[in-house]
PDB file of C-alpha atoms in Angstrom:
ATOM      1  CA  MET A  25      18.726 -11.179  -5.183  1.00 81.00           C
ATOM      2  CA  GLU A  26      19.915 -11.693  -1.635  1.00 86.00           C
ATOM      3  CA  LYS A  27      23.110  -9.927  -0.642  1.00 93.00           C
ATOM      4  CA  HIS A  28      24.959  -9.545   2.620  1.00 97.00           C
ATOM      5  CA  ILE A  29      25.892  -6.087   3.820  1.00 97.00           C
ATOM      6  CA  ASN A  30      27.817  -4.548   6.672  1.00 98.00           C
ATOM      7  CA  VAL A  31      26.204  -1.635   8.499  1.00 98.00           C
ATOM      8  CA  LYS A  32      27.223   0.481  11.474  1.00 98.00           C
ATOM      9  CA  LEU A  33      24.523   1.193  14.034  1.00 98.00           C
ATOM     10  CA  HIS A  34      24.280   4.191  16.354  1.00 98.00           C
ATOM     11  CA  VAL A  35      21.739   2.966  18.887  1.00 98.00           C
ATOM     12  CA  TRP A  36      20.183   4.984  21.710  1.00 98.00           C
ATOM     13  CA  ARG A  37      20.814   3.265  25.049  1.00 98.00           C
ATOM     14  CA  GLN A  38      19.008   4.469  28.179  1.00 98.00           C
ATOM     15  CA  LYS A  39      18.559   2.570  31.432  1.00 96.00           C
ATOM     16  CA  ASN A  40      15.270   4.236  32.412  1.00 93.00           C
ATOM     17  CA  ALA A  41      13.303   7.496  32.207  1.00 90.00           C
ATOM     18  CA  ALA A  42      15.632   9.191  34.716  1.00 93.00           C
ATOM     19  CA  ASP A  43      18.825   8.238  32.872  1.00 96.00           C
ATOM     20  CA  LYS A  44      20.313  10.786  30.430  1.00 96.00           C
ATOM     21  CA  GLY A  45      21.034   8.088  27.848  1.00 97.00           C
ATOM     22  CA  HIS A  46      23.688   7.952  25.140  1.00 98.00           C
ATOM     23  CA  PHE A  47      24.373   6.557  21.685  1.00 98.00           C
ATOM     24  CA  GLN A  48      26.265   3.280  21.410  1.00 98.00           C
ATOM     25  CA  ASP A  49      28.115   2.388  18.205  1.00 98.00           C
ATOM     26  CA  LEU A  50      27.662  -1.218  17.127  1.00 98.00           C
ATOM     27  CA  GLU A  51      28.860  -3.127  14.075  1.00 97.00           C
ATOM     28  CA  ALA A  52      26.373  -5.352  12.244  1.00 98.00           C
ATOM     29  CA  PRO A  53      28.384  -7.431   9.764  1.00 97.00           C
ATOM     30  CA  GLY A  54      27.036  -9.921   7.212  1.00 97.00           C
ATOM     31  CA  ILE A  55      23.410  -8.818   7.386  1.00 97.00           C
ATOM     32  CA  SER A  56      21.148 -10.409   4.761  1.00 97.00           C
ATOM     33  CA  THR A  57      19.216  -7.887   2.696  1.00 97.00           C
ATOM     34  CA  GLU A  58      16.215 -10.236   3.015  1.00 96.00           C
ATOM     35  CA  MET A  59      16.089  -9.680   6.770  1.00 97.00           C
ATOM     36  CA  SER A  60      13.554  -7.294   8.251  1.00 97.00           C
ATOM     37  CA  PHE A  61      14.905  -4.418  10.327  1.00 98.00           C
ATOM     38  CA  LEU A  62      13.745  -6.146  13.527  1.00 97.00           C
ATOM     39  CA  GLU A  63      15.419  -9.402  12.469  1.00 97.00           C
ATOM     40  CA  MET A  64      18.652  -7.447  12.007  1.00 98.00           C
ATOM     41  CA  LEU A  65      18.281  -6.149  15.579  1.00 98.00           C
ATOM     42  CA  ASP A  66      17.620  -9.737  16.719  1.00 97.00           C
ATOM     43  CA  VAL A  67      20.977 -10.757  15.205  1.00 97.00           C
ATOM     44  CA  VAL A  68      22.748  -7.822  16.875  1.00 98.00           C
ATOM     45  CA  ASN A  69      21.143  -8.721  20.214  1.00 98.00           C
ATOM     46  CA  GLU A  70      22.256 -12.339  19.902  1.00 97.00           C
ATOM     47  CA  SER A  71      25.790 -11.084  19.390  1.00 97.00           C
ATOM     48  CA  LEU A  72      25.559  -8.819  22.450  1.00 98.00           C
ATOM     49  CA  ILE A  73      24.191 -11.644  24.615  1.00 98.00           C
ATOM     50  CA  HIS A  74      26.978 -13.942  23.382  1.00 97.00           C
ATOM     51  CA  LYS A  75      29.513 -11.341  24.535  1.00 97.00           C
ATOM     52  CA  GLY A  76      27.806 -11.004  27.921  1.00 97.00           C
ATOM     53  CA  GLU A  77      26.448  -7.513  27.204  1.00 97.00           C
ATOM     54  CA  GLU A  78      22.947  -6.086  27.664  1.00 97.00           C
ATOM     55  CA  PRO A  79      20.744  -6.605  24.576  1.00 98.00           C
ATOM     56  CA  ILE A  80      18.939  -3.631  23.056  1.00 98.00           C
ATOM     57  CA  VAL A  81      15.376  -3.306  24.382  1.00 98.00           C
ATOM     58  CA  VAL A  82      12.953  -2.919  21.462  1.00 96.00           C
ATOM     59  CA  ASP A  83       9.149  -2.927  21.560  1.00 96.00           C
ATOM     60  CA  HIS A  84       7.449  -5.182  19.003  1.00 94.00           C
ATOM     61  CA  ASP A  85       4.563  -7.617  18.744  1.00 94.00           C
ATOM     62  CA  CYS A  86       2.757  -8.660  15.537  1.00 95.00           C
ATOM     63  CA  ARG A  87       5.581  -7.984  13.042  1.00 94.00           C
ATOM     64  CA  GLU A  88       2.831  -7.662  10.416  1.00 93.00           C
ATOM     65  CA  GLY A  89       2.385  -3.890  10.452  1.00 94.00           C
ATOM     66  CA  ILE A  90      -0.905  -3.849  12.334  1.00 94.00           C
ATOM     67  CA  CYS A  91      -0.113  -3.486  16.059  1.00 95.00           C
ATOM     68  CA  GLY A  92       1.991  -0.298  15.993  1.00 94.00           C
ATOM     69  CA  ALA A  93       4.370  -1.469  18.722  1.00 95.00           C
ATOM     70  CA  CYS A  94       7.542  -1.355  16.640  1.00 95.00           C
ATOM     71  CA  ASN A  95       7.820   2.370  15.933  1.00 94.00           C
ATOM     72  CA  LEU A  96      11.478   3.418  15.939  1.00 97.00           C
ATOM     73  CA  VAL A  97      13.004   6.635  14.636  1.00 98.00           C
ATOM     74  CA  ILE A  98      15.501   5.462  12.011  1.00 98.00           C
ATOM     75  CA  ASN A  99      17.897   8.045  10.580  1.00 98.00           C
ATOM     76  CA  GLY A 100      15.569  10.759  11.870  1.00 97.00           C
ATOM     77  CA  ARG A 101      12.353   9.361  10.357  1.00 97.00           C
ATOM     78  CA  PRO A 102       9.637   7.446  12.213  1.00 97.00           C
ATOM     79  CA  HIS A 103       9.656   3.855  10.886  1.00 97.00           C
ATOM     80  CA  GLY A 104      12.605   4.605   8.591  1.00 97.00           C
ATOM     81  CA  PRO A 105      13.108   5.613   4.974  1.00 96.00           C
ATOM     82  CA  LYS A 106      10.187   3.921   3.169  1.00 96.00           C
ATOM     83  CA  GLU A 107       6.764   5.557   2.988  1.00 95.00           C
ATOM     84  CA  ARG A 108       3.701   3.699   4.274  1.00 96.00           C
ATOM     85  CA  THR A 109       5.970   1.075   5.865  1.00 97.00           C
ATOM     86  CA  THR A 110       6.224   0.156   9.540  1.00 97.00           C
ATOM     87  CA  THR A 111       9.574  -0.721  11.109  1.00 97.00           C
ATOM     88  CA  CYS A 112       8.669  -4.411  11.229  1.00 97.00           C
ATOM     89  CA  GLN A 113       7.939  -4.402   7.477  1.00 96.00           C
ATOM     90  CA  LEU A 114      11.099  -2.484   6.619  1.00 97.00           C
ATOM     91  CA  HIS A 115      13.738  -4.738   5.063  1.00 97.00           C
ATOM     92  CA  MET A 116      17.493  -4.356   5.031  1.00 97.00           C
ATOM     93  CA  ARG A 117      17.450  -4.133   1.223  1.00 96.00           C
ATOM     94  CA  SER A 118      16.459  -0.513   1.848  1.00 97.00           C
ATOM     95  CA  PHE A 119      20.042   0.107   3.008  1.00 97.00           C
ATOM     96  CA  GLN A 120      23.424  -0.052   1.303  1.00 97.00           C
ATOM     97  CA  ASP A 121      26.629  -1.785   2.289  1.00 97.00           C
ATOM     98  CA  GLY A 122      28.588   0.474   4.646  1.00 97.00           C
ATOM     99  CA  ASP A 123      25.601   2.579   5.671  1.00 98.00           C
ATOM    100  CA  ASP A 124      25.464   4.291   9.058  1.00 98.00           C
ATOM    101  CA  ILE A 125      22.054   3.805  10.700  1.00 98.00           C
ATOM    102  CA  THR A 126      20.939   5.884  13.690  1.00 98.00           C
ATOM    103  CA  ILE A 127      18.160   4.332  15.784  1.00 98.00           C
ATOM    104  CA  GLU A 128      16.284   6.332  18.423  1.00 98.00           C
ATOM    105  CA  PRO A 129      13.061   5.994  20.434  1.00 97.00           C
ATOM    106  CA  VAL A 130      10.114   8.341  19.891  1.00 95.00           C
ATOM    107  CA  ARG A 131      10.987  11.667  21.544  1.00 93.00           C
ATOM    108  CA  ALA A 132       8.008  13.144  23.404  1.00 95.00           C
ATOM    109  CA  ASP A 133       7.367  14.108  27.026  1.00 94.00           C
ATOM    110  CA  ALA A 134       4.108  12.137  26.907  1.00 96.00           C
ATOM    111  CA  PHE A 135       6.057   9.000  25.850  1.00 97.00           C
ATOM    112  CA  PRO A 136       8.734   8.530  28.542  1.00 96.00           C
ATOM    113  CA  VAL A 137      11.484   6.075  27.729  1.00 97.00           C
ATOM    114  CA  ILE A 138      11.142   2.776  29.579  1.00 97.00           C
ATOM    115  CA  LYS A 139      14.506   1.463  28.409  1.00 98.00           C
ATOM    116  CA  ASP A 140      16.645   1.951  25.292  1.00 98.00           C
ATOM    117  CA  LEU A 141      14.228   2.103  22.323  1.00 98.00           C
ATOM    118  CA  MET A 142      11.027   1.214  24.212  1.00 97.00           C
ATOM    119  CA  VAL A 143       8.713   4.044  25.305  1.00 97.00           C
ATOM    120  CA  ASP A 144       5.582   4.111  27.449  1.00 97.00           C
ATOM    121  CA  ARG A 145       2.646   4.893  25.133  1.00 96.00           C
ATOM    122  CA  SER A 146      -0.078   4.322  27.715  1.00 97.00           C
ATOM    123  CA  ALA A 147      -1.093   7.975  27.197  1.00 98.00           C
ATOM    124  CA  PHE A 148      -2.804   6.761  24.018  1.00 98.00           C
ATOM    125  CA  ASP A 149      -4.688   4.117  26.012  1.00 97.00           C
ATOM    126  CA  ARG A 150      -5.986   6.751  28.443  1.00 98.00           C
ATOM    127  CA  ILE A 151      -7.220   8.889  25.539  1.00 98.00           C
ATOM    128  CA  ILE A 152      -9.071   5.908  24.046  1.00 97.00           C
ATOM    129  CA  ALA A 153     -10.578   5.145  27.460  1.00 97.00           C
ATOM    130  CA  LYS A 154     -12.179   8.615  27.460  1.00 96.00           C
ATOM    131  CA  GLY A 155     -14.392   7.876  24.467  1.00 94.00           C
ATOM    132  CA  GLY A 156     -12.818   5.852  21.678  1.00 94.00           C
ATOM    133  CA  PHE A 157     -15.667   3.349  21.700  1.00 90.00           C
ATOM    134  CA  VAL A 158     -19.449   3.049  21.309  1.00 88.00           C
ATOM    135  CA  SER A 159     -21.202   2.464  24.635  1.00 82.00           C
ATOM    136  CA  VAL A 160     -24.848   2.936  23.626  1.00 68.00           C
ATOM    137  CA  PRO A 161     -27.006  -0.209  23.690  1.00 70.00           C
ATOM    138  CA  THR A 162     -27.125  -1.428  20.108  1.00 64.00           C
ATOM    139  CA  GLY A 163     -29.277  -4.508  20.602  1.00 71.00           C
ATOM    140  CA  SER A 164     -28.776  -7.721  18.728  1.00 77.00           C
ATOM    141  CA  CYS A 165     -27.059  -7.927  15.385  1.00 74.00           C
ATOM    142  CA  CYS A 166     -29.256  -6.496  12.616  1.00 74.00           C
ATOM    143  CA  ASP A 167     -29.606  -7.756   9.069  1.00 78.00           C
ATOM    144  CA  ALA A 168     -27.086  -6.603   6.532  1.00 74.00           C
ATOM    145  CA  ASN A 169     -27.910  -3.215   4.971  1.00 77.00           C
ATOM    146  CA  ALA A 170     -30.695  -2.568   7.540  1.00 80.00           C
ATOM    147  CA  LEU A 171     -28.754   0.498   8.660  1.00 81.00           C
ATOM    148  CA  PRO A 172     -27.718   2.349   5.505  1.00 87.00           C
ATOM    149  CA  VAL A 173     -24.265   3.948   5.440  1.00 91.00           C
ATOM    150  CA  LYS A 174     -23.165   6.197   2.614  1.00 93.00           C
ATOM    151  CA  LYS A 175     -20.378   4.609   0.568  1.00 94.00           C
ATOM    152  CA  GLU A 176     -18.236   7.738   0.966  1.00 96.00           C
ATOM    153  CA  ASN A 177     -18.625   7.706   4.768  1.00 96.00           C
ATOM    154  CA  ALA A 178     -17.951   3.968   4.950  1.00 95.00           C
ATOM    155  CA  ASP A 179     -14.723   4.405   2.993  1.00 97.00           C
ATOM    156  CA  LEU A 180     -13.570   7.392   5.066  1.00 97.00           C
ATOM    157  CA  ALA A 181     -14.396   5.574   8.323  1.00 97.00           C
ATOM    158  CA  MET A 182     -12.403   2.549   7.178  1.00 96.00           C
ATOM    159  CA  ASP A 183      -9.453   4.793   6.246  1.00 97.00           C
ATOM    160  CA  ALA A 184      -9.507   6.437   9.696  1.00 98.00           C
ATOM    161  CA  ALA A 185      -9.804   3.060  11.429  1.00 97.00           C
ATOM    162  CA  ALA A 186      -6.522   1.999   9.796  1.00 97.00           C
ATOM    163  CA  CYS A 187      -4.640   3.992  12.476  1.00 98.00           C
ATOM    164  CA  ILE A 188      -2.510   1.536  14.469  1.00 97.00           C
ATOM    165  CA  GLY A 189      -1.580   3.942  17.278  1.00 97.00           C
ATOM    166  CA  CYS A 190       2.148   3.628  16.650  1.00 97.00           C
ATOM    167  CA  GLY A 191       2.924   7.241  17.554  1.00 97.00           C
ATOM    168  CA  ALA A 192       4.752   8.063  14.304  1.00 97.00           C
ATOM    169  CA  CYS A 193       2.647  11.237  14.107  1.00 98.00           C
ATOM    170  CA  VAL A 194       3.878  12.300  17.538  1.00 98.00           C
ATOM    171  CA  ALA A 195       7.484  11.490  16.646  1.00 97.00           C
ATOM    172  CA  ALA A 196       7.351  13.487  13.414  1.00 97.00           C
ATOM    173  CA  CYS A 197       5.567  16.556  14.759  1.00 97.00           C
ATOM    174  CA  PRO A 198       7.880  19.381  15.969  1.00 96.00           C
ATOM    175  CA  ASN A 199       5.312  20.004  18.736  1.00 96.00           C
ATOM    176  CA  ALA A 200       4.912  16.296  19.621  1.00 97.00           C
ATOM    177  CA  SER A 201       1.205  16.663  18.882  1.00 97.00           C
ATOM    178  CA  ALA A 202      -1.073  13.623  18.966  1.00 98.00           C
ATOM    179  CA  MET A 203      -3.882  15.268  17.007  1.00 97.00           C
ATOM    180  CA  LEU A 204      -3.651  12.931  13.995  1.00 98.00           C
ATOM    181  CA  PHE A 205      -4.023   9.872  16.235  1.00 98.00           C
ATOM    182  CA  VAL A 206      -6.913  11.349  18.247  1.00 98.00           C
ATOM    183  CA  ALA A 207      -8.594  12.680  15.101  1.00 98.00           C
ATOM    184  CA  ALA A 208      -8.468   9.244  13.449  1.00 98.00           C
ATOM    185  CA  LYS A 209     -10.056   7.571  16.470  1.00 97.00           C
ATOM    186  CA  ILE A 210     -12.782  10.226  16.665  1.00 97.00           C
ATOM    187  CA  SER A 211     -13.433  10.245  12.902  1.00 97.00           C
ATOM    188  CA  HIS A 212     -13.903   6.546  12.379  1.00 94.00           C
ATOM    189  CA  LEU A 213     -16.849   6.597  14.815  1.00 96.00           C
ATOM    190  CA  ALA A 214     -18.152  10.059  13.874  1.00 96.00           C
ATOM    191  CA  LEU A 215     -18.629   8.924  10.274  1.00 96.00           C
ATOM    192  CA  LEU A 216     -20.843   5.958  11.156  1.00 94.00           C
ATOM    193  CA  PRO A 217     -24.452   5.897  12.455  1.00 91.00           C
ATOM    194  CA  GLN A 218     -23.436   3.876  15.515  1.00 87.00           C
ATOM    195  CA  GLY A 219     -21.105   6.681  16.628  1.00 92.00           C
ATOM    196  CA  GLN A 220     -23.637   9.520  16.516  1.00 93.00           C
ATOM    197  CA  PRO A 221     -25.239   9.370  20.023  1.00 90.00           C
ATOM    198  CA  GLU A 222     -21.881  10.078  21.734  1.00 93.00           C
ATOM    199  CA  ARG A 223     -20.227  11.970  18.895  1.00 95.00           C
ATOM    200  CA  TYR A 224     -19.708  15.319  20.587  1.00 96.00           C
ATOM    201  CA  THR A 225     -19.149  14.135  24.149  1.00 94.00           C
ATOM    202  CA  ARG A 226     -16.536  11.771  22.692  1.00 96.00           C
ATOM    203  CA  ALA A 227     -14.716  14.563  20.854  1.00 97.00           C
ATOM    204  CA  ARG A 228     -14.690  16.814  23.910  1.00 96.00           C
ATOM    205  CA  ALA A 229     -13.535  14.088  26.316  1.00 97.00           C
ATOM    206  CA  MET A 230     -10.764  12.698  24.091  1.00 98.00           C
ATOM    207  CA  VAL A 231      -9.338  16.115  23.182  1.00 97.00           C
ATOM    208  CA  THR A 232      -9.399  17.152  26.845  1.00 96.00           C
ATOM    209  CA  GLN A 233      -7.513  13.986  27.806  1.00 98.00           C
ATOM    210  CA  MET A 234      -5.015  14.531  24.971  1.00 97.00           C
ATOM    211  CA  ASP A 235      -4.224  17.983  26.383  1.00 97.00           C
ATOM    212  CA  ALA A 236      -3.965  16.572  29.915  1.00 97.00           C
ATOM    213  CA  GLU A 237      -1.373  14.021  28.761  1.00 97.00           C
ATOM    214  CA  GLY A 238       0.987  16.824  27.725  1.00 96.00           C
ATOM    215  CA  PHE A 239       0.959  16.434  23.939  1.00 97.00           C
ATOM    216  CA  GLY A 240       1.683  19.586  21.936  1.00 95.00           C
ATOM    217  CA  THR A 241      -0.730  21.508  19.763  1.00 94.00           C
ATOM    218  CA  CYS A 242      -1.136  21.275  15.991  1.00 95.00           C
ATOM    219  CA  THR A 243       0.432  24.091  13.957  1.00 94.00           C
ATOM    220  CA  ASN A 244      -0.348  22.612  10.532  1.00 92.00           C
ATOM    221  CA  HIS A 245       3.150  21.418   9.615  1.00 93.00           C
ATOM    222  CA  GLY A 246       1.714  18.241   8.085  1.00 96.00           C
ATOM    223  CA  GLU A 247       4.697  16.137   9.170  1.00 96.00           C
ATOM    224  CA  CYS A 248       2.319  13.710  10.885  1.00 97.00           C
ATOM    225  CA  GLU A 249       0.503  12.879   7.649  1.00 97.00           C
ATOM    226  CA  ALA A 250       3.802  12.376   5.812  1.00 97.00           C
ATOM    227  CA  ALA A 251       5.133  10.034   8.502  1.00 97.00           C
ATOM    228  CA  CYS A 252       1.982   7.972   9.072  1.00 98.00           C
ATOM    229  CA  PRO A 253       2.532   4.405   7.845  1.00 97.00           C
ATOM    230  CA  LYS A 254      -1.198   3.972   7.280  1.00 97.00           C
ATOM    231  CA  GLY A 255      -1.852   7.152   5.317  1.00 97.00           C
ATOM    232  CA  ILE A 256      -4.126   8.879   7.834  1.00 98.00           C
ATOM    233  CA  THR A 257      -4.870  12.329   6.397  1.00 97.00           C
ATOM    234  CA  LEU A 258      -5.127  15.816   7.889  1.00 97.00           C
ATOM    235  CA  ASP A 259      -8.806  15.870   6.884  1.00 97.00           C
ATOM    236  CA  ASN A 260      -9.467  13.917  10.063  1.00 98.00           C
ATOM    237  CA  ILE A 261      -7.988  16.721  12.175  1.00 97.00           C
ATOM    238  CA  ALA A 262     -10.297  19.214  10.469  1.00 97.00           C
ATOM    239  CA  ARG A 263     -13.286  16.941  11.204  1.00 97.00           C
ATOM    240  CA  MET A 264     -12.208  16.564  14.838  1.00 97.00           C
ATOM    241  CA  ASN A 265     -11.794  20.327  15.247  1.00 97.00           C
ATOM    242  CA  ARG A 266     -15.314  20.932  13.877  1.00 97.00           C
ATOM    243  CA  ASP A 267     -16.768  18.371  16.288  1.00 97.00           C
ATOM    244  CA  TYR A 268     -14.757  19.749  19.214  1.00 97.00           C
ATOM    245  CA  ILE A 269     -15.898  23.329  18.571  1.00 96.00           C
ATOM    246  CA  LYS A 270     -19.531  22.250  18.366  1.00 96.00           C
ATOM    247  CA  ALA A 271     -19.119  20.117  21.495  1.00 96.00           C
ATOM    248  CA  SER A 272     -17.584  23.021  23.414  1.00 94.00           C
ATOM    249  CA  ILE A 273     -20.366  25.434  22.413  1.00 93.00           C
ATOM    250  CA  THR A 274     -23.213  23.055  23.231  1.00 91.00           C
ATOM    251  CA  TYR A 275     -21.726  21.480  26.376  1.00 85.00           C
ATOM    252  CA  ARG A 276     -23.868  21.762  29.484  1.00 82.00           C
ATOM    253  CA  PRO A 277     -22.701  20.083  32.724  1.00 77.00           C
ATOM    254  CA  GLU A 278     -25.145  17.685  34.298  1.00 71.00           C
ATOM    255  CA  SER A 279     -26.999  19.065  37.318  1.00 69.00           C
ATOM    256  CA  ALA A 280     -27.224  17.295  40.680  1.00 56.00           C
ATOM    257  CA  THR A 281     -30.725  16.119  39.758  1.00 58.00           C
ATOM    258  CA  GLY A 282     -29.511  14.531  36.560  1.00 55.00           C
ATOM    259  CA  GLY A 283     -30.926  17.193  34.186  1.00 51.00           C
ATOM    260  CA  PHE A 284     -29.236  20.053  32.361  1.00 48.00           C
TER     261      PHE A 284
END
């Protein structure tokens, strides 16, 4: 049943990456419990604009839980209190009347704040550009089942491909590691026949770029798996590490004549 609640927000406000930033206290009265969290912020922003104040800058796009743009740290947890739920799918019925809600951006050196709650996650794009695709000529579309794929591998590849690149894993990790994200992108291709020709060069290139972007290392806390709204598991990190070790051992730089 729909109810209306009053909540008090503590929102991170920051003009740009160079600004120190601060928390601003805002009242959000009469909020419908049927509203999504982003709709609640829309209402608060309308109120701020009406008063002639700067609205809160929030990144969002699909509002269907598939683009990953909306990741906010709510009361210390990426995407808020509900498991397997993105911020855009979080509803205000998850909160009680009179609750205090703290809203922060993802905190990581590799994700500099653009303004308020919006961060620059282009580091993920640069990692994908290093190998998160299949570039081998595959020819025209083949008949169904012409290229057999084990059911187990197909399921695991689909699970890994569910990663939406929201950065919740980075936000939850005490080291700001991006290994769960990179491992998911490597795994979903490594498990399929189409991903085999570039499997090890892909793993080496993407891990190298991840390190270059300044993400931390994995120390097996497992916070990333717990925070992931799509249920990406640590098994993918183990698979990535195996591929990276093999890639590092077998890597031979190309010679000037094009051979090895």
